[in-house]
Tab-separated table of C-alpha atoms in Angstrom:
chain	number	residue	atom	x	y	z
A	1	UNK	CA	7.079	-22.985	-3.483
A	2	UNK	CA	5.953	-23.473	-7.055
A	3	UNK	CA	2.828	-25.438	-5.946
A	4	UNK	CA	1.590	-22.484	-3.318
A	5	UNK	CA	2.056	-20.032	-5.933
A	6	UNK	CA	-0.429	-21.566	-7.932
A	7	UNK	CA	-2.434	-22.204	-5.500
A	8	UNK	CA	-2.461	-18.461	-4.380
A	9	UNK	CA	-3.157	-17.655	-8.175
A	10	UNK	CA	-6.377	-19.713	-7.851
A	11	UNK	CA	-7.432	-17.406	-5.316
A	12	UNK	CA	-8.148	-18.386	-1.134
A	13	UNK	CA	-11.085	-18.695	0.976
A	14	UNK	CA	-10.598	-15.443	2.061
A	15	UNK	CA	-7.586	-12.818	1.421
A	16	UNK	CA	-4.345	-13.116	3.295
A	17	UNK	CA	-4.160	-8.979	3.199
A	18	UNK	CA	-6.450	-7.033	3.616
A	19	UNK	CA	-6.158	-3.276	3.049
A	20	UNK	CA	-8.812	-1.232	4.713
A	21	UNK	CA	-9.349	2.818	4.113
A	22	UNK	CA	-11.597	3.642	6.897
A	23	UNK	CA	-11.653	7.550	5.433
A	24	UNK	CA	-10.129	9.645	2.657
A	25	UNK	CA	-9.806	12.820	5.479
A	26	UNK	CA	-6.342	13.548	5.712
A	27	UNK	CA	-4.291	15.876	7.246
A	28	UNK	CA	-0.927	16.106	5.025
A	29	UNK	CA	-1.973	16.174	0.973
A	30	UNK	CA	1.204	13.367	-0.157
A	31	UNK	CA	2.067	14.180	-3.828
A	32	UNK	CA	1.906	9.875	-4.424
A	33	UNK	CA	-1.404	9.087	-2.044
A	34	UNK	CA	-2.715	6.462	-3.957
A	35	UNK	CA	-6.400	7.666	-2.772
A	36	UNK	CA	-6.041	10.894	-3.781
A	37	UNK	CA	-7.138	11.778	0.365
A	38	UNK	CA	-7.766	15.114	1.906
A	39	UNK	CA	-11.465	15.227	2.703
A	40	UNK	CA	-13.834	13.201	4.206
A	41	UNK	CA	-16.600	11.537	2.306
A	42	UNK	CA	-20.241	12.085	4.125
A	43	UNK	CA	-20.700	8.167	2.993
A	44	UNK	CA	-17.925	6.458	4.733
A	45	UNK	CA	-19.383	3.289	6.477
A	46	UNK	CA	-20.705	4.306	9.713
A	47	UNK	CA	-19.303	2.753	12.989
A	48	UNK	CA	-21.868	-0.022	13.262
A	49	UNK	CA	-21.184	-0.793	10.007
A	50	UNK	CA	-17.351	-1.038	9.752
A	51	UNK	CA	-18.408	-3.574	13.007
A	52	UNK	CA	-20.463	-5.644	10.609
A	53	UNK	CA	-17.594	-5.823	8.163
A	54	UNK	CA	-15.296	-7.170	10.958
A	55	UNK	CA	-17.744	-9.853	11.935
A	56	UNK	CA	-17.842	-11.016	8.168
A	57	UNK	CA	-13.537	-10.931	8.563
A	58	UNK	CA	-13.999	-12.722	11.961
A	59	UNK	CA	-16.328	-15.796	9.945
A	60	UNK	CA	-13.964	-15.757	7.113
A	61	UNK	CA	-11.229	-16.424	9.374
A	62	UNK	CA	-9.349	-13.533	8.310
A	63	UNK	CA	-6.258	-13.096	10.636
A	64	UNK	CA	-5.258	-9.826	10.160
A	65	UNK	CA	-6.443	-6.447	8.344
A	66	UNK	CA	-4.288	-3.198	7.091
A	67	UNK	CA	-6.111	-0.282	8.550
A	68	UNK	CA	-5.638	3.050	6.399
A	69	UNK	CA	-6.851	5.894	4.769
A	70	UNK	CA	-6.662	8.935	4.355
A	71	UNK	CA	-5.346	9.431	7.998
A	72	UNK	CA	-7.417	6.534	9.728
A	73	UNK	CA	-7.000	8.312	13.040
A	74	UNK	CA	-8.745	11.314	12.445
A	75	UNK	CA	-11.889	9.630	12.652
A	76	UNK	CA	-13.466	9.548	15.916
A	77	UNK	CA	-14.203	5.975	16.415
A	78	UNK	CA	-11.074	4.649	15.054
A	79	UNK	CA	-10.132	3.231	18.714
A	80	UNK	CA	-13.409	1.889	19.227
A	81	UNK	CA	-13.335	0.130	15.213
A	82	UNK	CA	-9.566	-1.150	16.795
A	83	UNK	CA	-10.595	-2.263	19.708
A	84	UNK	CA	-13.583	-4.358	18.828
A	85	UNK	CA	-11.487	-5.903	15.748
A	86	UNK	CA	-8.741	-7.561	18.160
A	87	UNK	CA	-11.529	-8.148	20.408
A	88	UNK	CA	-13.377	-10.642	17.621
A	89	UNK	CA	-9.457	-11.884	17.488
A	90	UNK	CA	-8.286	-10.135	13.768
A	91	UNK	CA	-5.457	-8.242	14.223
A	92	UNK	CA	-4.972	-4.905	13.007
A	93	UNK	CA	-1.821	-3.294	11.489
A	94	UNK	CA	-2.672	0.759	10.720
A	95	UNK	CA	-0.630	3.020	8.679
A	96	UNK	CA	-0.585	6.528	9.980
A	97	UNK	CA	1.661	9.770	9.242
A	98	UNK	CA	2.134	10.387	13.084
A	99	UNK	CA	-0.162	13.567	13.734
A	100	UNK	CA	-2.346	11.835	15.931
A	101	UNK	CA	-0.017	9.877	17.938
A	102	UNK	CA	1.110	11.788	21.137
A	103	UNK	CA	1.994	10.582	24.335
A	104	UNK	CA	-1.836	9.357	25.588
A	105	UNK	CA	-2.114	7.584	22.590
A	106	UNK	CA	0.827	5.981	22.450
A	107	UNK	CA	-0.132	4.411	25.870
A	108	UNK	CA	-3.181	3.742	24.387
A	109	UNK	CA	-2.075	1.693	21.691
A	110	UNK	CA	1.034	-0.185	24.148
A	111	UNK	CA	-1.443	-1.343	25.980
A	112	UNK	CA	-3.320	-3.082	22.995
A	113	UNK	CA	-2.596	-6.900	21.778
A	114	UNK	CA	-2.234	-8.036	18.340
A	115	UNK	CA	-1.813	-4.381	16.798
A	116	UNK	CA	1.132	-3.300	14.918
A	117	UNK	CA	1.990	0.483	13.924
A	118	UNK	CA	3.199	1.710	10.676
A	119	UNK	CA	4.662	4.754	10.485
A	120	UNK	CA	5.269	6.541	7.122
A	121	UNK	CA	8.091	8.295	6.234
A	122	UNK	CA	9.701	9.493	2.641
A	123	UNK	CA	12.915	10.686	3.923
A	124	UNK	CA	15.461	10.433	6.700
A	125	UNK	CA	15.516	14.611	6.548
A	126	UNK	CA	13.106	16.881	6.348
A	127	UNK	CA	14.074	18.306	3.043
A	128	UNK	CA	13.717	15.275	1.461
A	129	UNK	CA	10.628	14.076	3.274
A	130	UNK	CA	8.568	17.335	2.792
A	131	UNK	CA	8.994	18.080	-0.375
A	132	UNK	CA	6.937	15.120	-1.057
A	133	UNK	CA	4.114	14.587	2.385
A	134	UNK	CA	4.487	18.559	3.435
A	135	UNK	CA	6.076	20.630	5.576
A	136	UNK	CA	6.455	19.738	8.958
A	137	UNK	CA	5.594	16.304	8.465
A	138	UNK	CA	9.324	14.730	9.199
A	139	UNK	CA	9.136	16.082	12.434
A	140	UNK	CA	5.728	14.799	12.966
A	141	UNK	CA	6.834	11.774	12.591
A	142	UNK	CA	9.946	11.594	14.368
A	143	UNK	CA	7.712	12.924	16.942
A	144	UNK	CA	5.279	9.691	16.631
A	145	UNK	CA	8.187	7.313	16.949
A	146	UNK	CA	9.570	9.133	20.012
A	147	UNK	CA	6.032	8.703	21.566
A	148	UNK	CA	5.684	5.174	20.816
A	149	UNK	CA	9.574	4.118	21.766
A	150	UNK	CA	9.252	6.487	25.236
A	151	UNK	CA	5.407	4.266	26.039
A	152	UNK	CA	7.551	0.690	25.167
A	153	UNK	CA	5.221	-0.016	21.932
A	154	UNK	CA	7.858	-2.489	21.058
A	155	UNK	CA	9.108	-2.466	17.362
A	156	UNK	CA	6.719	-0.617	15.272
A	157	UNK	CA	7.111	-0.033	11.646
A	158	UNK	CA	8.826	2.710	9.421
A	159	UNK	CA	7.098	2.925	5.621
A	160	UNK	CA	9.046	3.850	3.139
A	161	UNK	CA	7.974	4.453	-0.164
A	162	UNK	CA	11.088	4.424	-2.723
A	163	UNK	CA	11.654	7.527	-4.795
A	164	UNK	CA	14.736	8.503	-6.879
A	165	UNK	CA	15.138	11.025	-4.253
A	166	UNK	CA	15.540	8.981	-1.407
A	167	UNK	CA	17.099	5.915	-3.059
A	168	UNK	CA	20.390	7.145	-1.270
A	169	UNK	CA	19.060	7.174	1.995
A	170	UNK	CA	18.376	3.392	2.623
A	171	UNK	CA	21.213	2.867	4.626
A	172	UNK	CA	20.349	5.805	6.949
A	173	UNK	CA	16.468	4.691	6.766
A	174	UNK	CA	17.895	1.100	8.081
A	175	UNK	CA	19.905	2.724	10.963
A	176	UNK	CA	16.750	4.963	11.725
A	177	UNK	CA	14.838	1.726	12.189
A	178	UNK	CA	17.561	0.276	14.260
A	179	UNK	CA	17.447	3.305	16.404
A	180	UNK	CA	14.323	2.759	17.094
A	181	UNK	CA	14.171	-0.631	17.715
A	182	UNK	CA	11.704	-0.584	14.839
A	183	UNK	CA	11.506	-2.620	11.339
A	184	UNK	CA	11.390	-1.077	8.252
A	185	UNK	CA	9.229	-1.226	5.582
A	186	UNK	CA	10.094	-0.352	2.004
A	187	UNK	CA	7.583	-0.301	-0.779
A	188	UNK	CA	7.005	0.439	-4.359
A	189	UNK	CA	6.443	3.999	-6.040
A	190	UNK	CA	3.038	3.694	-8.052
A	191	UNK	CA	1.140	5.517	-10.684
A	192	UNK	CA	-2.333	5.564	-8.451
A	193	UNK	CA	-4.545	8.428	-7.311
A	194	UNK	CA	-2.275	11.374	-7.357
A	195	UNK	CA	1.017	9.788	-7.605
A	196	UNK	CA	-0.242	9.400	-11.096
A	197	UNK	CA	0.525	13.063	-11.987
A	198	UNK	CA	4.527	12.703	-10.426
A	199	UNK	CA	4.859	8.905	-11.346
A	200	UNK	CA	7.212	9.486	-13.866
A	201	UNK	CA	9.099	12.550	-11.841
A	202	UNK	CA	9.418	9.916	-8.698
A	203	UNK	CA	10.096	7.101	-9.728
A	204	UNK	CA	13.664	5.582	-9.411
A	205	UNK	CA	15.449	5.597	-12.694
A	206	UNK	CA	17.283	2.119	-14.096
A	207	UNK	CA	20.225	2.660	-12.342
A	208	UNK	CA	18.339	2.785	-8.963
A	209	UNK	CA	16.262	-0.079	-9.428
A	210	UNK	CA	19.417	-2.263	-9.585
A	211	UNK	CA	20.608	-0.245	-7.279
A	212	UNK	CA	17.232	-0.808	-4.712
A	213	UNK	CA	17.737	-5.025	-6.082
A	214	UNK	CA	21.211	-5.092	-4.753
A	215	UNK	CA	20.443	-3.670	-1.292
A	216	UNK	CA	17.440	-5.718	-0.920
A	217	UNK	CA	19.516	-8.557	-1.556
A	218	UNK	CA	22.356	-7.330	0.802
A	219	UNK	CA	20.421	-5.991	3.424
A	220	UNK	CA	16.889	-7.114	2.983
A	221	UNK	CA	16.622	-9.881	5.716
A	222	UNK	CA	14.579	-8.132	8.344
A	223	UNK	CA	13.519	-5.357	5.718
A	224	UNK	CA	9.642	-5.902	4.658
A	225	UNK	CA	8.656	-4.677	1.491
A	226	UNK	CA	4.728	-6.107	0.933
A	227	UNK	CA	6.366	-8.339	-2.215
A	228	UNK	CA	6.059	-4.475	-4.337
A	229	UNK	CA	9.576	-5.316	-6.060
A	230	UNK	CA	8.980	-8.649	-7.278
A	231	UNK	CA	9.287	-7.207	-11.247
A	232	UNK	CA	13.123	-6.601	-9.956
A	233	UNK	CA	13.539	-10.016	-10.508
A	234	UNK	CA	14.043	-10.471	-14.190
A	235	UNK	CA	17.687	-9.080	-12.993
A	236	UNK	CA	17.866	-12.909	-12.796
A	237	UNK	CA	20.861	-12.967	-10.453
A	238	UNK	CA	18.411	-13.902	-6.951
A	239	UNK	CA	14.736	-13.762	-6.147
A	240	UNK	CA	14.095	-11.327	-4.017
A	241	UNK	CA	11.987	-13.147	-0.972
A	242	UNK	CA	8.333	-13.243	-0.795
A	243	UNK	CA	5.652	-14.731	-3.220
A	244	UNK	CA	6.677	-12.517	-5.941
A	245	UNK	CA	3.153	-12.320	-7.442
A	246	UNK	CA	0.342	-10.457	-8.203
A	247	UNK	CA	-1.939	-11.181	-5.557
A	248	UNK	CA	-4.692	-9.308	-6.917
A	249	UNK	CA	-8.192	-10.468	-6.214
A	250	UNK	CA	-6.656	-13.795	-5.294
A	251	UNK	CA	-5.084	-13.476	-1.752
A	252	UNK	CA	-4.914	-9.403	-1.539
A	253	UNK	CA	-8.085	-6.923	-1.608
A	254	UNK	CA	-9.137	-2.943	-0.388
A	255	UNK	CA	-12.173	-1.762	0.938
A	256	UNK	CA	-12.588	2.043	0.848
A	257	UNK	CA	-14.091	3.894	3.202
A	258	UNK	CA	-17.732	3.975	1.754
A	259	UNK	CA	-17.478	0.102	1.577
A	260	UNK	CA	-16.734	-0.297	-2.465
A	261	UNK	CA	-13.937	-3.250	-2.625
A	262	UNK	CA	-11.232	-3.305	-4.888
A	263	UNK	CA	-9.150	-5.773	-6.175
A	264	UNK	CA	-5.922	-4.001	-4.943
A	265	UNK	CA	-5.226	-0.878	-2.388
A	266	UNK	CA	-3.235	0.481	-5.874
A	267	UNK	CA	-6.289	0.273	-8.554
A	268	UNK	CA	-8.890	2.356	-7.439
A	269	UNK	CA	-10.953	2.544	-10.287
A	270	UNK	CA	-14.197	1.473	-12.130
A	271	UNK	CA	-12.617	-1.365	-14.280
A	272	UNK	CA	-11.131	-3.349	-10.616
A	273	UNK	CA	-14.133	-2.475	-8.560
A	274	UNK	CA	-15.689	-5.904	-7.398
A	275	UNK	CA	-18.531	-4.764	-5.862
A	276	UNK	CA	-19.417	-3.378	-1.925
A	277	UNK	CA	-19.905	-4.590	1.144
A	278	UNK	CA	-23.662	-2.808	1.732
A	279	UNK	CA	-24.680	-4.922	-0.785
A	280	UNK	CA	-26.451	-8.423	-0.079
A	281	UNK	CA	-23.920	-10.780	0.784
A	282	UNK	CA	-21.641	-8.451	1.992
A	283	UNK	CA	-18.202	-8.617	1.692
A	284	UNK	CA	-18.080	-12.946	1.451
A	285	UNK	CA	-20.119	-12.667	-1.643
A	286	UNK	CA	-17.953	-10.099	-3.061
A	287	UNK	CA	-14.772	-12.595	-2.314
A	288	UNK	CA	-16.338	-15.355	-3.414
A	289	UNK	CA	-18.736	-14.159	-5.992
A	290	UNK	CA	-17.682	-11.305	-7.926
A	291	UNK	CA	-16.896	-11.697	-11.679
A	292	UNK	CA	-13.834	-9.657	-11.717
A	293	UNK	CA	-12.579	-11.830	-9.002
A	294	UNK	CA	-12.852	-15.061	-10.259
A	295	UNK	CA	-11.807	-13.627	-13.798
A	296	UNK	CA	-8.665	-12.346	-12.160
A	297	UNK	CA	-8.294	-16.401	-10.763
A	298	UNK	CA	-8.326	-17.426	-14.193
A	299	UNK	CA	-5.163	-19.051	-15.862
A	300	UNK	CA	-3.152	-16.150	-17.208
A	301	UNK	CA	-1.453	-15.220	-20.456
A	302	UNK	CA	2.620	-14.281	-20.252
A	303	UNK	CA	0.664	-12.180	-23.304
A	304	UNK	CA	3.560	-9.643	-24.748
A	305	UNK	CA	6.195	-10.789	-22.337
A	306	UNK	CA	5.938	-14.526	-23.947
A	307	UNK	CA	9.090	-14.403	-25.157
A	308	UNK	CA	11.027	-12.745	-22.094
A	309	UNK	CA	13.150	-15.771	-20.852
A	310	UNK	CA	12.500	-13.864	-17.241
A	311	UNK	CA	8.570	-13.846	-17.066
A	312	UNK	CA	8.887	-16.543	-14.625
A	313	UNK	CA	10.796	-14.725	-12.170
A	314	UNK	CA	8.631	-11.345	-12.999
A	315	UNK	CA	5.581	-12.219	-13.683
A	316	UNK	CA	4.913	-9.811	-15.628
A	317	UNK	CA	5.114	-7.014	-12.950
A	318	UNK	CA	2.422	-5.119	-11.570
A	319	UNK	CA	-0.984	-5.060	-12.964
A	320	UNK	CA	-1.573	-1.332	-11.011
A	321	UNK	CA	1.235	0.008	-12.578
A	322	UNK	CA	0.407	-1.225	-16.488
A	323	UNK	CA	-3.199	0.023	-16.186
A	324	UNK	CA	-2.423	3.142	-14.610
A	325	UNK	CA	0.419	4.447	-17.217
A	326	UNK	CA	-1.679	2.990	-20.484
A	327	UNK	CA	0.127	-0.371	-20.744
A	328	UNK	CA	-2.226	-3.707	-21.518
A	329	UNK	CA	-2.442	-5.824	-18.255
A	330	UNK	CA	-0.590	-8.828	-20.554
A	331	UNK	CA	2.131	-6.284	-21.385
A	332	UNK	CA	5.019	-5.713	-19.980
A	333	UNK	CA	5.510	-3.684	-16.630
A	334	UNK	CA	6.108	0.508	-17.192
A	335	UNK	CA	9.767	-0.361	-14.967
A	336	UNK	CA	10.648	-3.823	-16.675
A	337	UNK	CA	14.488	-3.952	-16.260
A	338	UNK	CA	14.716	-5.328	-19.351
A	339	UNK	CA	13.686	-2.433	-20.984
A	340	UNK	CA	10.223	-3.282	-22.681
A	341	UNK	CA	8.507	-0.805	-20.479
A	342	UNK	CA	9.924	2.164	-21.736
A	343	UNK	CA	9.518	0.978	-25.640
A	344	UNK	CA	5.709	-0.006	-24.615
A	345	UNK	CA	5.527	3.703	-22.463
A	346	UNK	CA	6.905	5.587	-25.911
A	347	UNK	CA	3.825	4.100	-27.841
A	348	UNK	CA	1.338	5.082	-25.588
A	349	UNK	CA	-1.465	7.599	-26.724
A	350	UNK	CA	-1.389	9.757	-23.840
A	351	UNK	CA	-5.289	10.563	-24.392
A	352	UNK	CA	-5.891	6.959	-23.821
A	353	UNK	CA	-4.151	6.450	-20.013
A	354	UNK	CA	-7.080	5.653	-17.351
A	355	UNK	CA	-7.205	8.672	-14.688
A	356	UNK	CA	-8.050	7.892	-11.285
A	357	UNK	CA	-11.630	7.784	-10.288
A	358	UNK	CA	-11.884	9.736	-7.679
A	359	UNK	CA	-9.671	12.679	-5.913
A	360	UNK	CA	-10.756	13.947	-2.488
A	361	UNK	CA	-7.613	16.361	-2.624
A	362	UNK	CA	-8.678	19.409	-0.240
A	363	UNK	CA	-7.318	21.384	-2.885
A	364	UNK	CA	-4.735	21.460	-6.351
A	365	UNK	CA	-1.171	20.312	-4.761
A	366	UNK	CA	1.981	21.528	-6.752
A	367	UNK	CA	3.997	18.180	-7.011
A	368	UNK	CA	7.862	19.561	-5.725
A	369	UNK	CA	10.472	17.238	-6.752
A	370	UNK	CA	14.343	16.922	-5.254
A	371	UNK	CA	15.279	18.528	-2.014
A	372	UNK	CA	14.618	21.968	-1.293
């Protein structure tokens, strides 16, 4: 295992994940969207353009792609983008809130190969879920899952992403799942687009990080959880399963929906922008090419954490996380269980914390916090 991490840190031919945002349009206005979505931009790649961008995946030999947004099924060619995808054989996993899904489309998608469905969800009642995606959005989902159970989908996916106010529910979101006959997904709360602004109401306090470490470990086996809790593992007792790395820029990468790529779906901004695929050489010279890339393949520094007998079960955490709440990216991570986040957090100058780049918000959202 030691030898493929390295190798992974070195970077691949061409990323193992790949997150694409086809749009920033949006239905629900999610108080943690890491894209700050809500409306479209007029300069989202066009559909014979996204089909260029699949034909560069299909030479790479990409395998699969994340699909996205925004609400990726609000635009109108997002079957036809699907379709022709599986059809150059990459297959496509899409996150979606639900709206979009009724019965037709649920057919729609059965009847499609190689194509796996995400739904997300923040809580296993409505309370809890709404007061963080909006109301009604719960039963929208519910609603999605009913669709795709009652058209035989097969075992589609339940997102989760893990808040202090849902920590309690894991068990129930598990059971959900099982319900369902569907998998579920857990991820990591982070400071990105406008989950920046209720980061530090959100997130899950010390308790519930050991408490999120312990489940994983206890119930984790068919759980997912995209390798977003790997800084759990300075508790030092068991590593969590996965790579338990940063894979940014080296096997992981976004491309937004007016073609900019990213070095992670959680670090939209200026300083991890690699470049954009309507540029000559398209996306394979932006893999290959880019000098934040192969900067981010360089040997790195245990920097601050040096001394931290647990850096090689952490590795230092996640650089989104750091960079979005002030920290260096050779510092230790905002959550460290150790404790070194919060002393780092207490000396940063709040005036110098990087905002997110963009917000396509279709207008100010109040950030409500617990259950109503």
């Amino acid at each position: 295992m030691t030898a493929l991490v390295d190798q992974l840190k070195r970077g691949l031919d061409a990323p193992i994940c790949l997150t694409w945002e086809l749009t920033y349009a949006c239905n629900l206005q999610c108080v943690h969207c890491l894209s700050s979505s809500g409306r479209r931009d007029p300069h989202e790649l066009t559909t014979a353009e996204a089909k260029r961008v699949v034909d560069e995946l299909r030479d790479l030999q990409v395998f699969y792609v994340n699909i996205g947004g925004g609400e990726p099924m609000i635009r109108r060619d997002f079957f036809e983008i699907v379709e022709y995808s599986i059809g150059q054989g990459i297959g496509v996993k899409f996150s979606t809130n639900g709206a979009y899904i009724d019965a037709e489309a649920a057919r729609r998608l059965t009847a499609m190969d190689y194509l796996d469905v995400q739904i997300s969800l923040d809580g296993t009642d409505a309370a809890t879920n709404d007061a963080v995606r909006g109301d009604g959005s719960h039963a929208t989902a519910i609603r999605a899952m009913e669709h795709l159970r009652d058209a035989g989908f097969g075992p589609f996916k339940i997102s989760v992403v893990v808040t202090r106010h849902n920590v309690d529910q894991l068990d129930e979101f598990k059971a959900l799942a099982d319900s369902f006959g569907a998998q579920l997904r857990v991820t990591r709360l982070r400071p990105s687009g406008r989950g920046a602004d209720s980061w530090h109401e959100l997130r899950p306090t010390d308790a519930q990080q050991r408490q999120i470490y312990e489940w994983l470990l206890d119930r984790g086996d068919d759980v997912l959880t995209g390798d977003s809790f790997f800084h759990l593992n300075a508790l030092g007792e068991q590593p969590l399963p996965g790579l338990n790395l940063c894979g940014a820029g080296r096997v992981v990468c976004l491309i937004d929906p007016v073609g900019d790529v990213y070095a992670c779906p959680f670090v939209i901004h200026d300083r991890f922008k690699a470049g954009n695929v309507r540029h000559a050489g398209g996306f394979a010279g932006v893999w290959r090419e880019s000098d934040l890339f192969l900067e981010l393949r360089e040997p790195e520094s245990a920097g601050a954490c040096a001394s931290c007998g647990s850096y090689d079960a952490c590795q230092g955490g996640c650089m989104a996380a750091k960079f979005f709440t002030g920290l260096p990216l050779d510092g230790p991570d905002p959550e460290c269980v150790g404790g070194d986040g919060e002393l780092a957090l207490a000396e940063v100058d709040p005036a110098a914390i990087p905002v997110p780049m963009m917000d396509h918000s279709r207008r100010p959202t109040p950030v409500r916090l617990g259950r109503r």
